[in-house]
CSV table of C-alpha atoms in Angstrom, one decimal:
chain,number,residue,atom,x,y,z
A,7,UNK,CA,51.2,-4.8,-8.2
A,8,UNK,CA,51.7,-5.4,-4.5
A,9,UNK,CA,49.0,-7.9,-3.2
A,10,UNK,CA,46.6,-6.5,-0.6
A,11,UNK,CA,45.0,-8.2,2.3
A,12,UNK,CA,42.4,-6.9,4.7
A,13,UNK,CA,39.5,-7.7,6.9
A,14,UNK,CA,36.2,-7.0,5.1
A,15,UNK,CA,32.5,-7.3,4.9
A,16,UNK,CA,30.8,-8.4,1.8
A,17,UNK,CA,28.1,-5.8,1.0
A,18,UNK,CA,26.9,-7.2,-2.5
A,19,UNK,CA,27.6,-9.3,-5.2
A,20,UNK,CA,26.3,-9.8,-8.7
A,21,UNK,CA,27.1,-12.7,-11.0
A,22,UNK,CA,29.0,-11.9,-14.2
A,23,UNK,CA,29.4,-14.4,-17.0
A,24,UNK,CA,29.1,-18.1,-16.6
A,25,UNK,CA,31.0,-18.7,-13.4
A,26,UNK,CA,32.6,-15.0,-12.5
A,27,UNK,CA,31.2,-12.7,-9.7
A,28,UNK,CA,31.5,-9.1,-9.1
A,29,UNK,CA,31.8,-8.5,-5.3
A,30,UNK,CA,31.7,-5.1,-3.4
A,31,UNK,CA,33.2,-5.1,0.1
A,32,UNK,CA,33.5,-2.7,2.9
A,33,UNK,CA,37.3,-2.5,4.6
A,34,UNK,CA,38.2,-0.7,7.7
A,35,UNK,CA,41.3,1.3,6.0
A,36,UNK,CA,40.7,1.1,2.2
A,37,UNK,CA,36.9,2.1,2.0
A,38,UNK,CA,34.7,0.4,-0.1
A,39,UNK,CA,35.9,-1.8,-3.0
A,40,UNK,CA,34.8,-3.5,-6.1
A,41,UNK,CA,36.3,-6.7,-7.2
A,42,UNK,CA,36.4,-9.2,-9.8
A,43,UNK,CA,36.4,-13.0,-8.5
A,44,UNK,CA,36.8,-15.3,-11.5
A,45,UNK,CA,35.3,-18.7,-11.3
A,46,UNK,CA,33.9,-17.7,-7.8
A,47,UNK,CA,30.5,-19.5,-8.6
A,48,UNK,CA,32.0,-22.6,-9.9
A,49,UNK,CA,35.1,-23.2,-7.5
A,50,UNK,CA,34.1,-23.5,-4.0
A,51,UNK,CA,38.1,-24.0,-2.9
A,52,UNK,CA,39.0,-20.7,-3.2
A,53,UNK,CA,36.2,-18.7,-2.1
A,54,UNK,CA,33.2,-21.1,-0.7
A,55,UNK,CA,30.8,-19.2,1.3
A,56,UNK,CA,33.1,-16.3,2.1
A,57,UNK,CA,31.6,-14.0,-0.6
A,58,UNK,CA,28.0,-14.1,0.6
A,59,UNK,CA,26.7,-10.7,1.2
A,60,UNK,CA,27.3,-9.9,5.2
A,61,UNK,CA,29.8,-12.2,5.7
A,62,UNK,CA,33.1,-11.0,7.5
A,63,UNK,CA,36.4,-12.4,5.8
A,64,UNK,CA,39.9,-11.9,5.3
A,65,UNK,CA,40.1,-10.7,1.7
A,66,UNK,CA,43.0,-10.9,-0.6
A,67,UNK,CA,43.2,-8.8,-3.8
A,68,UNK,CA,45.7,-7.4,-6.3
A,69,UNK,CA,44.9,-3.8,-7.7
A,70,UNK,CA,44.8,-3.3,-11.3
A,71,UNK,CA,46.6,-0.8,-13.3
A,72,UNK,CA,43.3,0.3,-15.1
A,73,UNK,CA,39.7,0.0,-14.4
A,74,UNK,CA,38.2,0.3,-11.0
A,75,UNK,CA,37.7,-3.5,-10.5
A,76,UNK,CA,40.5,-5.3,-8.2
A,77,UNK,CA,41.3,-8.9,-8.9
A,78,UNK,CA,40.4,-11.3,-5.7
A,79,UNK,CA,42.5,-13.9,-5.3
A,80,UNK,CA,41.3,-15.4,-2.2
A,81,UNK,CA,38.8,-14.8,0.9
A,82,UNK,CA,39.0,-16.7,4.2
A,83,UNK,CA,35.6,-16.8,6.1
A,84,UNK,CA,35.5,-15.2,9.3
A,85,UNK,CA,32.0,-14.9,10.3
A,86,UNK,CA,29.2,-16.0,7.9
A,87,UNK,CA,26.6,-14.6,10.3
A,88,UNK,CA,23.9,-17.3,9.7
A,89,UNK,CA,21.9,-15.8,12.4
A,90,UNK,CA,20.8,-13.5,9.9
A,91,UNK,CA,19.1,-16.1,8.0
A,92,UNK,CA,16.4,-17.0,10.7
A,93,UNK,CA,13.7,-14.9,9.3
A,94,UNK,CA,12.9,-12.5,6.4
A,95,UNK,CA,12.8,-9.5,8.4
A,96,UNK,CA,16.4,-9.8,9.9
A,97,UNK,CA,17.7,-10.8,6.5
A,98,UNK,CA,16.1,-7.9,4.9
A,99,UNK,CA,17.3,-5.2,7.6
A,100,UNK,CA,21.0,-6.6,7.1
A,101,UNK,CA,20.6,-5.9,3.5
A,102,UNK,CA,19.2,-2.6,4.0
A,103,UNK,CA,22.1,-1.6,6.5
A,104,UNK,CA,24.6,-2.6,3.6
A,105,UNK,CA,23.0,-0.8,0.9
A,106,UNK,CA,22.4,2.5,2.9
A,107,UNK,CA,26.4,2.4,3.9
A,108,UNK,CA,26.9,1.6,0.3
A,109,UNK,CA,25.0,4.5,-1.1
A,110,UNK,CA,25.5,7.3,1.8
A,111,UNK,CA,29.1,7.4,1.4
A,112,UNK,CA,31.6,7.5,-1.8
A,113,UNK,CA,34.3,4.9,-2.0
A,114,UNK,CA,37.0,7.1,-0.3
A,115,UNK,CA,34.4,8.5,2.4
A,116,UNK,CA,34.1,5.5,4.4
A,117,UNK,CA,36.5,5.3,7.2
A,118,UNK,CA,37.3,3.0,10.1
A,119,UNK,CA,34.2,4.2,12.1
A,120,UNK,CA,31.9,3.3,9.5
A,121,UNK,CA,33.1,-0.3,9.2
A,122,UNK,CA,33.1,-0.7,12.9
A,123,UNK,CA,29.4,0.4,13.1
A,124,UNK,CA,28.2,-1.7,10.3
A,125,UNK,CA,30.1,-4.6,11.7
A,126,UNK,CA,28.4,-4.3,15.1
A,127,UNK,CA,25.0,-3.7,13.5
A,128,UNK,CA,25.4,-6.9,11.6
A,129,UNK,CA,26.7,-8.8,14.7
A,130,UNK,CA,23.8,-7.4,16.6
A,131,UNK,CA,21.3,-8.7,14.0
A,132,UNK,CA,22.9,-12.0,13.7
A,133,UNK,CA,22.5,-12.4,17.5
A,134,UNK,CA,19.5,-10.8,18.5
A,135,UNK,CA,17.4,-10.5,15.3
A,136,UNK,CA,15.5,-7.7,13.6
A,137,UNK,CA,14.4,-4.7,15.8
A,138,UNK,CA,13.3,-1.1,14.8
A,139,UNK,CA,15.6,0.2,17.4
A,140,UNK,CA,18.6,-1.5,15.6
A,141,UNK,CA,17.6,0.3,12.3
A,142,UNK,CA,16.9,3.7,13.9
A,143,UNK,CA,20.5,3.5,15.6
A,144,UNK,CA,22.2,2.6,12.5
A,145,UNK,CA,20.6,5.3,10.5
A,146,UNK,CA,21.1,8.1,13.0
A,147,UNK,CA,24.8,7.0,13.4
A,148,UNK,CA,25.4,6.6,9.6
A,149,UNK,CA,23.8,10.2,9.0
A,150,UNK,CA,26.1,11.8,11.7
A,151,UNK,CA,29.2,9.8,10.5
A,152,UNK,CA,28.6,11.1,6.9
A,153,UNK,CA,28.1,14.6,8.3
A,154,UNK,CA,24.4,15.0,7.3
A,155,UNK,CA,22.9,15.0,11.0
A,156,UNK,CA,20.2,17.5,10.9
A,157,UNK,CA,19.8,20.0,14.0
A,158,UNK,CA,17.9,18.0,16.8
A,159,UNK,CA,17.9,20.0,19.9
A,160,UNK,CA,17.9,23.7,18.9
A,161,UNK,CA,16.6,25.6,16.0
A,162,UNK,CA,18.3,25.0,12.7
A,163,UNK,CA,17.5,28.4,11.8
A,164,UNK,CA,18.1,30.9,14.6
A,165,UNK,CA,20.0,28.1,16.8
A,166,UNK,CA,17.6,29.1,19.7
A,167,UNK,CA,16.2,26.8,22.1
A,168,UNK,CA,13.1,24.7,21.5
A,169,UNK,CA,9.8,24.8,23.3
A,170,UNK,CA,8.5,21.6,25.1
A,171,UNK,CA,6.0,19.5,23.1
A,172,UNK,CA,5.9,18.9,19.3
A,173,UNK,CA,7.9,21.1,17.1
A,174,UNK,CA,8.3,21.5,13.4
A,175,UNK,CA,11.0,19.4,11.6
A,176,UNK,CA,12.2,19.6,7.9
A,177,UNK,CA,15.4,18.1,6.7
A,178,UNK,CA,15.2,20.3,4.0
A,179,UNK,CA,15.5,23.2,6.0
A,180,UNK,CA,18.4,21.4,8.2
A,181,UNK,CA,16.4,20.0,11.2
A,182,UNK,CA,14.3,21.2,14.0
A,183,UNK,CA,12.4,24.6,13.6
A,184,UNK,CA,11.3,26.8,16.7
A,185,UNK,CA,7.7,28.4,16.2
A,186,UNK,CA,9.2,31.8,15.2
A,187,UNK,CA,11.3,30.2,12.4
A,188,UNK,CA,8.8,27.5,11.2
A,189,UNK,CA,6.6,29.5,8.9
A,190,UNK,CA,5.0,26.2,7.7
A,191,UNK,CA,8.2,24.6,6.8
A,192,UNK,CA,8.2,22.1,9.3
A,193,UNK,CA,6.5,19.3,7.4
A,194,UNK,CA,6.9,16.8,10.5
A,195,UNK,CA,5.9,17.5,13.9
A,196,UNK,CA,8.2,15.8,16.3
A,197,UNK,CA,8.0,16.0,20.1
A,198,UNK,CA,11.0,17.4,21.7
A,199,UNK,CA,11.6,14.1,23.7
A,200,UNK,CA,12.1,12.4,20.8
A,201,UNK,CA,14.5,15.0,19.4
A,202,UNK,CA,16.3,14.6,23.0
A,203,UNK,CA,16.4,10.9,22.8
A,204,UNK,CA,18.0,10.8,19.2
A,205,UNK,CA,20.5,13.6,20.5
A,206,UNK,CA,21.5,11.4,23.2
A,207,UNK,CA,21.9,8.3,21.4
A,208,UNK,CA,24.7,10.0,19.3
A,209,UNK,CA,26.7,10.4,22.9
A,210,UNK,CA,26.6,6.6,23.2
A,211,UNK,CA,29.3,4.4,21.6
A,212,UNK,CA,29.0,3.8,18.2
A,213,UNK,CA,29.1,0.1,18.5
A,214,UNK,CA,26.4,-0.3,21.1
A,215,UNK,CA,23.1,-1.8,20.0
A,216,UNK,CA,21.9,-3.8,22.7
A,217,UNK,CA,19.7,-2.8,25.5
A,218,UNK,CA,18.1,0.3,23.6
A,219,UNK,CA,14.4,0.2,24.1
A,220,UNK,CA,12.3,3.3,22.5
A,221,UNK,CA,8.9,4.2,23.1
A,222,UNK,CA,6.5,3.5,20.3
A,223,UNK,CA,6.1,7.3,19.9
A,224,UNK,CA,9.9,7.6,19.4
A,225,UNK,CA,10.3,4.9,17.2
A,226,UNK,CA,7.3,6.5,14.8
A,227,UNK,CA,8.7,9.9,15.0
A,228,UNK,CA,12.3,8.9,14.8
A,229,UNK,CA,11.4,6.8,11.6
A,230,UNK,CA,9.9,9.6,10.1
A,231,UNK,CA,12.5,12.3,10.9
A,232,UNK,CA,15.3,10.1,9.9
A,233,UNK,CA,13.5,8.7,6.8
A,234,UNK,CA,13.3,12.6,5.8
A,235,UNK,CA,16.8,13.3,6.4
A,236,UNK,CA,17.9,10.5,4.5
A,237,UNK,CA,15.9,11.2,1.3
A,238,UNK,CA,17.5,14.7,1.5
A,239,UNK,CA,20.9,12.9,0.8
A,240,UNK,CA,20.6,9.8,-0.8
A,241,UNK,CA,21.4,10.0,-4.6
A,242,UNK,CA,19.2,6.9,-5.3
A,243,UNK,CA,16.2,5.2,-3.8
A,244,UNK,CA,17.1,2.2,-1.9
A,245,UNK,CA,16.0,-1.2,-3.2
A,246,UNK,CA,16.1,-2.9,0.0
A,247,UNK,CA,13.9,-0.1,1.8
A,248,UNK,CA,10.8,-1.3,-0.3
A,249,UNK,CA,11.5,-4.8,0.9
A,250,UNK,CA,11.9,-3.6,4.4
A,251,UNK,CA,8.6,-1.5,4.2
A,252,UNK,CA,6.7,-4.4,2.8
A,253,UNK,CA,7.9,-7.6,5.0
A,254,UNK,CA,9.1,-6.1,8.4
A,255,UNK,CA,6.4,-5.6,11.2
A,256,UNK,CA,5.9,-1.9,12.2
A,257,UNK,CA,7.9,-0.7,9.2
A,258,UNK,CA,5.0,0.3,7.0
A,259,UNK,CA,5.1,4.1,6.7
B,11,UNK,CA,41.4,-9.3,-40.2
B,12,UNK,CA,37.9,-11.1,-40.0
B,13,UNK,CA,36.3,-8.2,-41.8
B,14,UNK,CA,37.2,-9.4,-45.0
B,15,UNK,CA,35.1,-12.4,-44.6
B,16,UNK,CA,31.8,-11.2,-43.2
B,17,UNK,CA,30.0,-14.6,-43.0
B,18,UNK,CA,32.8,-15.9,-40.5
B,19,UNK,CA,32.9,-12.6,-38.4
B,20,UNK,CA,29.2,-12.7,-38.1
B,21,UNK,CA,29.3,-16.3,-36.7
B,22,UNK,CA,32.1,-15.6,-34.3
B,23,UNK,CA,30.2,-12.4,-33.2
B,24,UNK,CA,27.1,-14.6,-32.6
B,25,UNK,CA,29.0,-17.6,-30.9
B,26,UNK,CA,30.9,-15.0,-28.7
B,27,UNK,CA,27.6,-14.0,-27.0
B,28,UNK,CA,27.3,-17.5,-25.3
B,29,UNK,CA,27.8,-17.8,-21.8
B,30,UNK,CA,31.6,-18.5,-21.0
B,31,UNK,CA,32.6,-17.8,-24.7
B,32,UNK,CA,35.0,-15.2,-25.4
B,33,UNK,CA,36.5,-14.2,-29.0
B,34,UNK,CA,39.0,-16.8,-29.1
B,35,UNK,CA,37.0,-19.7,-28.4
B,36,UNK,CA,34.1,-18.3,-30.7
B,37,UNK,CA,36.7,-18.3,-33.5
B,38,UNK,CA,37.8,-21.9,-32.8
B,39,UNK,CA,34.1,-23.1,-32.7
B,40,UNK,CA,33.8,-21.0,-36.1
B,41,UNK,CA,36.7,-23.0,-37.6
B,42,UNK,CA,35.4,-26.3,-36.5
B,43,UNK,CA,31.7,-25.5,-37.9
B,44,UNK,CA,33.5,-24.5,-41.3
B,45,UNK,CA,35.1,-27.8,-41.6
B,46,UNK,CA,32.1,-29.8,-40.8
B,47,UNK,CA,30.1,-31.3,-43.5
B,48,UNK,CA,27.1,-29.1,-44.7
B,49,UNK,CA,24.6,-31.4,-43.4
B,50,UNK,CA,26.2,-30.9,-39.9
B,51,UNK,CA,25.7,-27.2,-40.0
B,52,UNK,CA,22.2,-27.5,-41.0
B,53,UNK,CA,21.4,-29.9,-38.2
B,54,UNK,CA,22.7,-27.4,-35.5
B,55,UNK,CA,21.0,-24.4,-37.0
B,56,UNK,CA,17.7,-26.5,-37.2
B,57,UNK,CA,18.1,-27.6,-33.5
B,58,UNK,CA,18.7,-24.1,-32.4
B,59,UNK,CA,15.4,-23.1,-34.5
B,60,UNK,CA,13.6,-26.1,-33.3
B,61,UNK,CA,14.3,-25.2,-29.6
B,62,UNK,CA,13.1,-21.6,-30.0
B,63,UNK,CA,9.9,-22.5,-32.0
B,64,UNK,CA,8.9,-25.6,-30.3
B,65,UNK,CA,9.5,-25.0,-26.3
B,66,UNK,CA,7.4,-23.0,-24.1
B,67,UNK,CA,6.9,-23.0,-20.1
B,68,UNK,CA,4.5,-25.6,-18.9
B,69,UNK,CA,1.4,-23.7,-17.5
B,70,UNK,CA,1.3,-25.3,-14.3
B,71,UNK,CA,5.1,-25.9,-13.1
B,72,UNK,CA,6.7,-23.4,-15.5
B,73,UNK,CA,9.4,-26.1,-16.4
B,74,UNK,CA,10.5,-25.7,-20.1
B,75,UNK,CA,8.5,-28.2,-22.1
B,76,UNK,CA,7.2,-29.0,-25.9
B,77,UNK,CA,3.6,-30.0,-24.5
B,78,UNK,CA,1.5,-28.2,-22.2
B,79,UNK,CA,1.1,-29.3,-19.2
B,80,UNK,CA,4.7,-30.7,-19.3
B,81,UNK,CA,5.5,-34.6,-19.1
B,82,UNK,CA,6.2,-34.3,-15.3
B,83,UNK,CA,3.0,-32.6,-14.5
B,84,UNK,CA,1.2,-35.3,-16.6
B,85,UNK,CA,2.8,-38.3,-15.3
B,86,UNK,CA,0.3,-40.3,-13.2
B,87,UNK,CA,3.2,-42.3,-11.5
B,88,UNK,CA,4.4,-39.1,-9.5
B,89,UNK,CA,3.3,-38.3,-6.0
B,90,UNK,CA,0.9,-35.6,-6.4
B,91,UNK,CA,1.0,-34.9,-2.6
B,92,UNK,CA,4.4,-33.4,-2.9
B,93,UNK,CA,5.8,-30.6,-4.4
B,94,UNK,CA,9.3,-29.3,-5.0
B,95,UNK,CA,9.9,-25.6,-5.5
B,96,UNK,CA,13.1,-24.6,-7.5
B,97,UNK,CA,14.6,-21.5,-8.4
B,98,UNK,CA,15.5,-22.4,-12.0
B,99,UNK,CA,14.9,-25.3,-14.4
B,100,UNK,CA,18.6,-26.3,-14.2
B,101,UNK,CA,17.8,-26.9,-10.5
B,102,UNK,CA,14.8,-29.2,-11.5
B,103,UNK,CA,17.2,-31.4,-13.8
B,104,UNK,CA,19.6,-31.6,-11.1
B,105,UNK,CA,17.2,-33.3,-8.7
B,106,UNK,CA,15.5,-35.5,-11.4
B,107,UNK,CA,19.2,-36.7,-12.2
B,108,UNK,CA,19.5,-37.8,-8.7
B,109,UNK,CA,16.4,-40.0,-8.9
B,110,UNK,CA,15.6,-39.0,-5.1
B,111,UNK,CA,12.1,-37.1,-5.6
B,112,UNK,CA,9.3,-38.5,-7.3
B,113,UNK,CA,6.8,-35.7,-6.4
B,114,UNK,CA,5.9,-32.6,-8.5
B,115,UNK,CA,7.7,-29.4,-9.4
B,116,UNK,CA,7.3,-25.7,-9.4
B,117,UNK,CA,9.8,-23.4,-11.0
B,118,UNK,CA,9.9,-20.0,-9.9
B,119,UNK,CA,12.7,-18.5,-12.4
B,120,UNK,CA,14.3,-16.5,-9.9
B,121,UNK,CA,14.9,-15.6,-6.2
B,122,UNK,CA,13.8,-12.7,-4.0
B,123,UNK,CA,16.9,-10.3,-3.9
B,124,UNK,CA,16.4,-7.3,-1.6
B,125,UNK,CA,19.6,-6.0,-3.0
B,126,UNK,CA,18.7,-6.0,-6.6
B,127,UNK,CA,15.1,-5.0,-6.1
B,128,UNK,CA,13.5,-8.7,-7.4
B,129,UNK,CA,10.3,-8.7,-5.5
B,130,UNK,CA,7.6,-11.6,-5.3
B,131,UNK,CA,5.9,-10.3,-8.2
B,132,UNK,CA,8.9,-10.8,-10.6
B,133,UNK,CA,8.6,-14.6,-9.8
B,134,UNK,CA,6.2,-17.3,-10.5
B,135,UNK,CA,5.0,-17.1,-6.6
B,136,UNK,CA,1.3,-16.2,-7.3
B,137,UNK,CA,0.7,-19.2,-9.5
B,138,UNK,CA,2.4,-21.5,-6.9
B,139,UNK,CA,0.0,-20.0,-4.2
B,140,UNK,CA,-2.9,-20.6,-6.4
B,141,UNK,CA,-1.7,-24.2,-7.1
B,142,UNK,CA,-1.6,-25.0,-3.4
B,143,UNK,CA,-4.9,-23.4,-2.6
B,144,UNK,CA,-6.6,-25.7,-5.0
B,145,UNK,CA,-5.5,-28.5,-2.5
B,146,UNK,CA,-3.9,-32.0,-2.7
B,147,UNK,CA,-0.5,-31.3,-1.4
B,148,UNK,CA,0.9,-32.2,2.0
B,149,UNK,CA,4.4,-31.1,1.8
B,150,UNK,CA,6.1,-28.4,-0.2
B,151,UNK,CA,9.9,-29.0,-0.3
B,152,UNK,CA,11.8,-25.7,-0.9
B,153,UNK,CA,15.0,-26.5,-2.8
B,154,UNK,CA,16.1,-22.8,-3.6
B,155,UNK,CA,19.8,-22.2,-3.7
B,156,UNK,CA,21.7,-21.9,0.0
B,157,UNK,CA,22.4,-18.0,-0.8
B,158,UNK,CA,21.0,-15.1,0.6
B,159,UNK,CA,18.7,-14.9,-2.0
B,160,UNK,CA,17.8,-18.4,-2.1
B,161,UNK,CA,17.2,-18.1,1.8
B,162,UNK,CA,15.0,-15.3,1.4
B,163,UNK,CA,12.9,-16.9,-1.0
B,164,UNK,CA,12.7,-20.0,1.1
B,165,UNK,CA,11.6,-17.7,4.2
B,166,UNK,CA,9.2,-15.9,2.3
B,167,UNK,CA,7.4,-18.9,0.8
B,168,UNK,CA,7.3,-20.6,4.4
B,169,UNK,CA,5.4,-17.5,5.5
B,170,UNK,CA,3.0,-17.7,2.7
B,171,UNK,CA,2.6,-21.5,2.8
B,172,UNK,CA,2.3,-22.4,6.4
B,173,UNK,CA,-1.2,-20.5,7.1
B,174,UNK,CA,-2.4,-23.0,4.3
B,175,UNK,CA,-1.9,-25.8,6.8
B,176,UNK,CA,0.6,-27.7,4.5
B,177,UNK,CA,3.8,-28.9,5.8
B,178,UNK,CA,7.0,-26.9,4.6
B,179,UNK,CA,10.4,-28.4,4.4
B,180,UNK,CA,13.8,-27.1,2.9
B,181,UNK,CA,16.7,-29.3,1.6
B,182,UNK,CA,19.2,-30.2,4.4
B,183,UNK,CA,22.7,-28.5,4.4
B,184,UNK,CA,25.6,-30.9,4.5
B,185,UNK,CA,29.1,-31.9,3.2
B,186,UNK,CA,29.2,-33.1,-0.3
B,187,UNK,CA,29.6,-36.8,-0.8
B,188,UNK,CA,33.2,-37.9,-1.5
B,189,UNK,CA,34.7,-34.9,-0.1
B,190,UNK,CA,37.1,-34.7,3.0
B,191,UNK,CA,36.4,-32.3,5.7
B,192,UNK,CA,39.6,-30.5,5.7
B,193,UNK,CA,38.8,-29.3,2.3
B,194,UNK,CA,35.3,-28.4,3.0
B,195,UNK,CA,34.6,-24.5,3.8
B,196,UNK,CA,33.8,-23.3,7.5
B,197,UNK,CA,30.2,-22.4,6.7
B,198,UNK,CA,29.2,-25.9,5.3
B,199,UNK,CA,31.0,-27.5,8.3
B,200,UNK,CA,29.0,-25.1,10.8
B,201,UNK,CA,25.7,-25.9,9.2
B,202,UNK,CA,26.6,-29.9,8.8
B,203,UNK,CA,27.4,-29.8,12.6
B,204,UNK,CA,24.2,-27.8,13.4
B,205,UNK,CA,22.1,-30.3,11.2
B,206,UNK,CA,24.0,-33.6,12.7
B,207,UNK,CA,21.6,-36.5,13.2
B,208,UNK,CA,21.7,-40.2,14.7
B,209,UNK,CA,22.8,-43.0,13.1
């Protein structure tokens, strides 16, 4: 087996047996990989803190001929992102970002852009801490990269223009609905300005998180519409989302 | 091969359930037990049964004990104004071995884990807060692990405890005694530099 090496973000790990660890990590070129780190909990020499969730590492592994777990040989810590541990809100939002990325894409569907997006998101939280804006920017960009972005600025049914003011929205109906097509399906009412804001966010560079400030209305409506869109496409509920709603200011639904 | 000796196969299967013990080690241990005097095997079986029958969790601190409250909670020589919170009984034993802490303990039996869905209600956090609300504690030392889960638990506990007007402290980060800087990982060095102090 040819040894592989790649830059990676540690998404998650779980303990196995007495001292081993199973680690899920995201790479720019190989997508999401699950690896077996023998004696990772006992030996601090080979892995140290490099397998801590949200860390950025240079990881070395050997693919196995059978099974889907690769064998981890070594991991050099590039960035621990200890700023994420400043408060519970930031730590929980980082976990939510990683779990959302893991669940929204299958192993092979993750490209370099998803890696760069998650990397920029974690870096931003590491430096600036928790914000509702950071969460919404990540959600809308991940939905777009996954190809699940609902129609925002025109009617999802007739593709016609939307009137000013609140319009109906339903992720199940594929997005915004004009009054003529709504027919009671638009379970959410979202202002057209909010729809425009999120449409414009998608035009900004994928890795830019700083200096976004959304109005309270855009934050509230954005959370509702992105939440609706994500619920439509996630194959299981996110464990970290319950934490986020519970422990973060302004997150309760 | 072992199927022809069912008693032996059964023992190997049971031993192989121990953490870190595979089939090979289990077989070796079974052969070892086979060669021991009968009394030795009975003593081992008795010790395992006694452990199961006689131990429970202390109703105050949730450490393993044979008497309730446990010997640590009942010890009048310990500082009853100082409480150390740990994730597991093993961590309590590690701190006791160091002989550096003379206060009381509280064992959470786990840590918060947003990614595994382990929340406060899965841990012994509610009894901890009830204990603190009864008064008497001046400082809570949070000695959870230095992992994402341990840090999340520490942050959560600090948020709950600080409004009670009790001082909350956390174990210091640092370089292990007897180690050379060259071989210590970057994250630990980084934390040690951040937490440097005057000498």
